[in-house]
Amino acid sequence: QVQLVESGGGLVQAGGSLRLSCAASGATFSNYAMGWFRQAPGKEREFVAAISWRSGGPTNYADSVKGRFTISRDNAKSTVYLQMNSLKPEDTAVYYCAAVYRVRWFQQMDWGQYDYRGQGTQVTVSS
């Protein structure tokens, strides 16, 4: 079992930055691809970013966040990060991190592939 705990959400003005963290425990973190997803009120959950379990492996980003968000991982700390810059009001959502064991890169964008999910952290961007 993998336990995931997100942190770093909050209220920020448009144009600002936040860094989300997701600390994992309960398994060998380096074996898991990690993803960030978000869900805004009244909307479907959507993919944000993912990072491969392979060292130097690919990252994936939703078109809406490319160039603004960066996903990274620190296997020594069993933590995945989402650096969010140039935030927009439309980025407001609950952000979830998720973990899946050793999937191929194109499977990293599919919420249904993930075995473990965090409880979510709220990000609110004011205009």
Tab-separated table of C-alpha atoms in Angstrom:
chain	number	residue	atom	x	y	z
A	1	GLN	CA	0.000	0.000	0.000
A	2	VAL	CA	1.206	3.467	-0.885
A	3	GLN	CA	0.098	6.401	1.219
A	4	LEU	CA	0.182	9.840	-0.404
A	5	VAL	CA	-0.089	13.167	1.383
A	6	GLU	CA	-0.283	16.417	-0.573
A	7	SER	CA	0.644	19.816	0.779
A	8	GLY	CA	1.384	23.308	-0.461
A	9	GLY	CA	-2.002	24.417	-1.681
A	10	GLY	CA	-3.459	27.777	-0.818
A	11	LEU	CA	-4.734	31.093	-2.064
A	12	VAL	CA	-2.612	33.072	-4.530
A	13	GLN	CA	-3.173	35.988	-6.861
A	14	ALA	CA	-3.160	35.536	-10.602
A	15	GLY	CA	0.403	35.540	-11.891
A	16	GLY	CA	1.734	34.095	-8.670
A	17	SER	CA	3.361	30.766	-7.910
A	18	LEU	CA	2.831	27.780	-5.668
A	19	ARG	CA	4.704	24.544	-5.189
A	20	LEU	CA	2.743	21.443	-4.329
A	21	SER	CA	4.396	18.502	-2.655
A	22	CYS	CA	3.245	14.920	-2.361
A	23	ALA	CA	5.012	12.704	0.151
A	24	ALA	CA	4.761	8.968	-0.386
A	25	SER	CA	5.263	6.129	2.035
A	26	GLY	CA	4.689	2.423	2.218
A	27	ALA	CA	6.553	1.271	-0.872
A	28	THR	CA	9.683	1.784	-2.951
A	29	PHE	CA	8.942	5.197	-4.396
A	30	SER	CA	11.291	4.861	-7.364
A	31	ASN	CA	9.130	2.056	-8.768
A	32	TYR	CA	6.135	4.347	-9.195
A	33	ALA	CA	5.173	6.799	-11.876
A	34	MET	CA	3.619	9.855	-10.266
A	35	GLY	CA	0.895	12.069	-11.580
A	36	TRP	CA	-0.955	15.241	-10.673
A	37	PHE	CA	-4.612	15.663	-11.505
A	38	ARG	CA	-7.098	18.381	-10.636
A	39	GLN	CA	-10.811	18.850	-10.328
A	40	ALA	CA	-12.593	22.173	-10.345
A	41	PRO	CA	-16.139	22.563	-8.990
A	42	GLY	CA	-18.673	21.230	-11.441
A	43	LYS	CA	-16.008	19.902	-13.796
A	44	GLU	CA	-14.493	16.562	-14.622
A	45	ARG	CA	-11.181	15.572	-13.120
A	46	GLU	CA	-8.372	16.317	-15.551
A	47	PHE	CA	-4.778	15.365	-16.031
A	48	VAL	CA	-2.157	17.978	-15.172
A	49	ALA	CA	1.298	16.382	-15.244
A	50	ALA	CA	3.072	13.079	-14.774
A	51	ILE	CA	6.611	11.837	-14.361
A	52	SER	CA	7.983	8.434	-15.190
A	53	TRP	CA	9.241	5.948	-12.646
A	54	ARG	CA	12.331	5.495	-14.842
A	55	SER	CA	15.311	7.653	-14.006
A	56	GLY	CA	15.453	10.313	-16.708
A	57	GLY	CA	12.173	9.070	-18.077
A	58	PRO	CA	9.575	11.247	-19.758
A	59	THR	CA	7.285	13.793	-18.237
A	60	ASN	CA	3.873	14.636	-19.606
A	61	TYR	CA	1.904	17.853	-19.306
A	62	ALA	CA	-1.584	18.957	-20.168
A	63	ASP	CA	-1.544	21.587	-22.892
A	64	SER	CA	-3.171	24.048	-20.514
A	65	VAL	CA	-0.170	24.016	-18.150
A	66	LYS	CA	2.784	23.497	-20.501
A	67	GLY	CA	5.431	26.132	-19.971
A	68	ARG	CA	3.936	27.168	-16.612
A	69	PHE	CA	4.015	24.007	-14.474
A	70	THR	CA	6.943	21.684	-13.811
A	71	ILE	CA	6.746	18.238	-12.260
A	72	SER	CA	9.779	16.763	-10.540
A	73	ARG	CA	10.589	14.022	-8.096
A	74	ASP	CA	13.118	13.375	-5.353
A	75	ASN	CA	13.384	9.629	-4.864
A	76	ALA	CA	15.580	10.052	-1.798
A	77	LYS	CA	12.737	11.954	-0.134
A	78	SER	CA	9.930	9.886	-1.713
A	79	THR	CA	8.335	13.115	-2.816
A	80	VAL	CA	6.942	14.479	-6.045
A	81	TYR	CA	6.554	18.203	-6.650
A	82	LEU	CA	4.472	20.399	-8.883
A	83	GLN	CA	5.898	23.871	-9.367
A	84	MET	CA	3.145	26.123	-10.621
A	85	ASN	CA	4.055	29.510	-12.065
A	86	SER	CA	2.034	32.206	-13.802
A	87	LEU	CA	-1.104	30.906	-12.165
A	88	LYS	CA	-4.462	31.772	-13.654
A	89	PRO	CA	-7.932	31.788	-12.093
A	90	GLU	CA	-8.791	28.787	-14.250
A	91	ASP	CA	-6.129	26.799	-12.388
A	92	THR	CA	-8.364	26.900	-9.311
A	93	ALA	CA	-9.135	23.312	-8.320
A	94	VAL	CA	-8.431	20.548	-5.873
A	95	TYR	CA	-5.135	18.991	-6.892
A	96	TYR	CA	-4.529	15.296	-6.355
A	97	CYS	CA	-1.349	13.324	-6.627
A	98	ALA	CA	-1.424	9.691	-7.612
A	99	ALA	CA	0.959	6.763	-7.944
A	100	VAL	CA	1.062	3.777	-10.262
A	101	TYR	CA	3.545	0.954	-10.456
A	102	ARG	CA	5.896	0.965	-13.447
A	103	VAL	CA	3.536	1.944	-16.256
A	104	ARG	CA	4.595	2.971	-19.724
A	105	TRP	CA	4.821	6.682	-20.368
A	106	PHE	CA	1.590	7.001	-22.345
A	107	GLN	CA	-0.363	5.394	-19.501
A	108	GLN	CA	0.775	8.063	-17.054
A	109	MET	CA	-1.931	10.490	-18.198
A	110	ASP	CA	-4.844	8.192	-17.406
A	111	TRP	CA	-6.414	8.591	-13.947
A	112	GLY	CA	-7.833	5.083	-14.249
A	113	GLN	CA	-4.332	3.601	-14.390
A	114	TYR	CA	-3.393	4.912	-10.962
A	115	ASP	CA	-3.582	2.589	-8.000
A	116	TYR	CA	-3.091	5.101	-5.221
A	117	ARG	CA	-4.426	8.638	-4.790
A	118	GLY	CA	-3.967	11.362	-2.240
A	119	GLN	CA	-6.699	13.268	-0.459
A	120	GLY	CA	-6.156	16.444	-2.453
A	121	THR	CA	-5.078	19.988	-1.723
A	122	GLN	CA	-7.014	23.115	-2.646
A	123	VAL	CA	-5.468	25.691	-4.951
A	124	THR	CA	-7.357	28.947	-5.376
A	125	VAL	CA	-6.180	31.639	-7.768
A	126	SER	CA	-7.820	35.026	-7.413
A	127	SER	CA	-8.111	37.473	-10.303
